[in-house]
Coordinates of C-alpha atoms and ligand atoms in Angstrom, one line a residue:
X65 CA 111.8 120.3 100.5
X66 CA 109.5 119.9 97.5
X67 CA 111.2 119.4 94.1
X68 CA 109.6 121.1 91.1
X69 CA 110.4 120.7 87.4
X70 CA 109.8 123.5 85.0
X71 CA 109.4 122.6 81.3
X72 CA 109.2 125.8 79.4
X73 CA 111.1 127.1 76.4
X74 CA 110.9 130.8 77.2
X75 CA 114.0 131.4 79.3
X76 CA 112.7 134.6 80.9
X77 CA 109.7 132.8 82.2
X78 CA 111.8 129.9 83.4
X79 CA 114.1 132.3 85.2
X80 CA 111.3 134.2 86.8
X81 CA 109.5 131.1 88.0
X82 CA 112.8 129.6 89.2
X83 CA 113.7 132.7 91.1
X84 CA 110.3 132.8 92.9
X85 CA 110.2 129.1 93.7
X86 CA 113.7 129.2 95.1
X87 CA 112.8 132.1 97.3
X88 CA 110.1 130.0 98.7
X89 CA 112.6 127.2 99.4
X90 CA 111.6 124.8 96.6
X91 CA 114.2 122.8 94.8
X92 CA 114.0 123.5 91.0
X93 CA 114.9 121.5 87.9
X94 CA 114.3 122.9 84.4
X95 CA 114.1 121.8 80.8
X96 CA 113.6 123.9 77.7
X97 CA 112.0 121.4 75.4
X98 CA 109.4 118.7 75.8
X99 CA 111.6 115.6 75.3
X100 CA 114.3 116.6 77.8
X101 CA 111.5 117.6 80.1
X102 CA 110.0 114.2 79.9
X103 CA 113.3 112.6 80.4
X104 CA 114.0 114.7 83.5
X105 CA 110.6 113.9 84.9
X106 CA 111.2 110.1 84.6
X107 CA 114.7 110.5 86.1
X108 CA 114.0 112.8 89.0
X109 CA 110.4 112.1 89.7
X110 CA 109.7 115.7 90.9
X111 CA 106.8 116.5 93.3
X112 CA 105.2 118.8 90.8
X113 CA 105.7 119.8 87.1
X114 CA 105.0 123.2 85.7
X115 CA 104.5 122.4 82.0
X116 CA 104.2 124.9 79.1
X117 CA 101.9 124.0 76.3
X118 CA 103.9 125.2 73.3
X119 CA 107.2 123.5 73.4
X120 CA 109.9 122.5 70.9
X121 CA 110.4 118.8 70.0
X122 CA 107.4 117.5 72.0
X123 CA 104.5 119.8 73.0
X124 CA 103.0 120.1 76.5
X125 CA 100.0 117.9 75.6
X126 CA 102.3 115.0 74.4
X127 CA 104.5 115.4 77.5
X128 CA 101.4 115.3 79.8
X129 CA 100.0 112.3 78.0
X130 CA 103.2 110.4 78.3
X131 CA 103.6 111.3 82.0
X132 CA 100.1 110.1 82.8
X133 CA 100.5 106.9 80.8
X134 CA 103.5 105.7 82.8
X135 CA 102.9 104.4 86.3
X136 CA 106.2 105.9 87.5
X137 CA 105.2 109.4 86.6
X138 CA 101.4 109.2 86.5
X139 CA 101.0 110.6 90.0
X140 CA 103.0 113.7 89.5
X141 CA 100.7 116.7 89.6
X142 CA 101.0 119.1 86.6
X143 CA 100.3 122.8 86.2
X144 CA 99.9 123.7 82.6
X145 CA 101.0 127.0 81.3
X146 CA 99.3 128.3 78.2
X147 CA 99.5 131.3 76.0
X148 CA 96.1 130.7 74.5
X149 CA 93.1 131.3 76.6
X150 CA 90.7 129.3 74.5
X151 CA 88.5 126.9 76.3
X152 CA 89.6 124.0 74.2
X153 CA 93.2 124.2 75.4
X154 CA 92.0 124.4 79.0
X155 CA 89.6 121.5 78.8
X156 CA 92.1 119.4 76.8
X157 CA 94.8 120.1 79.3
X158 CA 92.6 119.0 82.2
X159 CA 91.3 116.0 80.3
X160 CA 94.8 114.8 79.8
X161 CA 95.3 114.8 83.6
X162 CA 96.8 118.2 84.2
X163 CA 95.8 119.4 87.7
X164 CA 95.5 123.0 87.0
X165 CA 96.4 125.6 84.3
X166 CA 97.5 129.2 84.1
X167 CA 97.1 131.5 81.2
X168 CA 100.1 133.7 80.3
X169 CA 100.8 136.3 81.6
X170 CA 100.2 135.1 85.1
X171 CA 101.2 136.4 88.5
X172 CA 104.0 134.6 90.2
X173 CA 102.1 134.9 93.5
X174 CA 99.2 133.1 92.0
X175 CA 101.4 130.4 90.6
X176 CA 103.1 129.8 93.9
X177 CA 99.7 129.8 95.7
X178 CA 98.5 127.1 93.3
X179 CA 101.7 125.1 93.6
X180 CA 101.2 125.1 97.4
X181 CA 97.5 124.1 97.2
X182 CA 98.2 121.2 94.8
X183 CA 101.2 119.9 96.8
X184 CA 99.1 120.0 100.0
X185 CA 96.3 118.0 98.3
X186 CA 98.7 115.5 96.9
X187 CA 100.6 115.2 100.2
X188 CA 97.4 114.3 102.0
X189 CA 96.4 111.8 99.3
X190 CA 99.8 110.2 99.4
X191 CA 99.8 110.0 103.2
X192 CA 96.4 108.3 103.1
X193 CA 97.4 105.9 100.3
X194 CA 100.5 105.1 102.2
X195 CA 98.9 104.5 105.6
X196 CA 99.7 100.9 105.0
X197 CA 101.8 99.2 102.4
X198 CA 100.7 95.7 101.5
X199 CA 102.3 92.9 99.8
X200 CA 101.1 89.3 99.7
X201 CA 103.7 88.4 102.4
X202 CA 104.3 91.7 104.1
X203 CA 102.2 94.5 105.5
X204 CA 103.6 97.7 106.9
X205 CA 101.3 100.1 108.7
X206 CA 102.7 103.6 109.2
X207 CA 99.9 104.6 111.5
X208 CA 99.9 101.7 113.9
X209 CA 103.6 101.0 113.4
X210 CA 102.6 97.4 113.0
X211 CA 104.4 95.0 110.7
X212 CA 102.9 91.7 109.7
X213 CA 104.6 88.9 107.9
X214 CA 102.2 86.3 106.4
X215 CA 99.6 87.6 108.8
X216 CA 101.6 87.3 111.9
X217 CA 102.8 90.4 113.8
X218 CA 106.5 91.1 114.0
X219 CA 108.0 93.2 116.8
X220 CA 110.5 95.7 115.5
X221 CA 112.5 98.3 117.3
X222 CA 111.7 102.0 116.5
X223 CA 114.9 102.2 114.4
X224 CA 114.2 99.0 112.5
X225 CA 110.7 100.2 111.7
X226 CA 112.0 103.6 110.5
X227 CA 114.6 101.9 108.3
X228 CA 112.0 99.5 106.8
X229 CA 109.5 102.3 106.3
X230 CA 112.1 104.5 104.6
X231 CA 113.2 101.8 102.2
X232 CA 109.7 100.7 101.5
X233 CA 108.5 104.2 100.8
X234 CA 111.2 104.6 98.3
X235 CA 110.7 101.2 96.7
X236 CA 113.3 100.3 94.1
X237 CA 115.7 103.1 95.0
X238 CA 119.1 102.2 96.1
X239 CA 120.6 103.9 99.2
X240 CA 124.2 103.9 100.3
X241 CA 124.9 103.3 104.0
X242 CA 125.9 106.9 104.4
X243 CA 122.7 108.1 102.8
X244 CA 120.7 105.8 105.1
X245 CA 122.5 107.1 108.2
X246 CA 121.7 110.7 107.1
X247 CA 118.1 110.1 106.2
X248 CA 117.0 107.5 108.7
X249 CA 119.2 108.0 111.7
X250 CA 119.5 111.7 110.9
X251 CA 122.4 112.3 113.1
X252 CA 125.5 114.4 112.5
X253 CA 127.7 112.5 114.9
X254 CA 129.9 109.8 113.4
X255 CA 128.2 106.5 113.5
X256 CA 129.9 103.7 111.7
X257 CA 128.3 102.7 108.5
X258 CA 128.5 99.1 109.9
X259 CA 125.6 100.1 112.1
X260 CA 123.4 100.1 109.0
X261 CA 124.5 96.5 108.2
X262 CA 123.8 95.3 111.7
X263 CA 120.3 96.8 111.7
X264 CA 119.6 95.5 108.2
X265 CA 120.7 92.0 109.2
X266 CA 118.4 92.0 112.3
X267 CA 115.6 93.4 110.3
X268 CA 115.9 90.7 107.7
X269 CA 116.0 88.0 110.3
X270 CA 112.9 89.3 112.0
X271 CA 111.1 89.6 108.7
X272 CA 111.8 85.9 108.0
X273 CA 110.3 84.9 104.7
X274 CA 109.5 88.6 103.9
X275 CA 113.2 89.5 104.4
X276 CA 113.7 89.0 100.7
X277 CA 112.2 92.4 100.1
X278 CA 115.4 93.9 101.4
X279 CA 118.1 93.6 98.8
X280 CA 121.8 94.2 99.3
X281 CA 123.7 95.6 96.4
X282 CA 127.4 94.8 97.0
X283 CA 129.5 97.8 97.4
X284 CA 126.6 100.1 96.8
X285 CA 123.9 99.8 99.5
X286 CA 120.4 98.6 100.0
X287 CA 117.0 98.8 98.4
X288 CA 113.5 97.6 99.0
X289 CA 111.9 95.5 96.2
Ligands
CA546 CA1 106.4 128.1 74.9

C-alpha cells in the first residue's frame, strides 16, 4: 500500500484529497503547515507528497527545497498544489524538484491519475536502481538472487535471501522479530520468534566478513547497516 503525505493548510481540501485517496486504498498522513509537514516527511518517508505552495510557518517552496536537499527525502516525489497559475510558480516548483503541479481548483480524478503515474514511474526507477545493492564487501542481486561476499558467491536458502533482501532494502530500519515474521515469512500460523534468531545466525555465518552488516539490537530486533 502506498503511503502519501498531504501538506496543505486548507482543511476542506485536505479532507477531500484524503477521502479520495483512501477510497483508492492509499495510506494517508497529513500536515497543516510547512514545518510539521517537513517533520512528518522525514519521519515517515512517504512514497509521495502532495504539497501546497502557500503554507503557514514554511511555504511549499521551502519545504520542497529542504526535502530535495536531504538524501533521506530527496527521492520522494512531490506534486505541488498552487492557487496561482502564473508560469513563474510552475517553473519554480519544477526547478526545485517537484515532479508535477496542479492549479487549484483541480479535479480529484486528475490528481489521483497523476499520483498513480508518478508512483509507477518511481516504482520502476527504484526497482531498477535496486536490482543490485553493492557495498565494498557485499553485493546482493535481486534479479539473479546472487549474493557475493568479497567477490565470492555465497549460497543462501530462499528464506535467508528473502530476509537479507528485506533488511537491506530497509537499510537502517530496526525490525522486531514479530515484524520480520509478518513481513518476511508472511505467515499467519504461529512460528516461534526464535526462528528469526536461528535464520539470522546462519545468515551471519554464511556472510562471514560481511555478516557485520546485520546488527542485533538487544531486546528490540535486527537491522541492516
Ligand atoms: Ca494554502
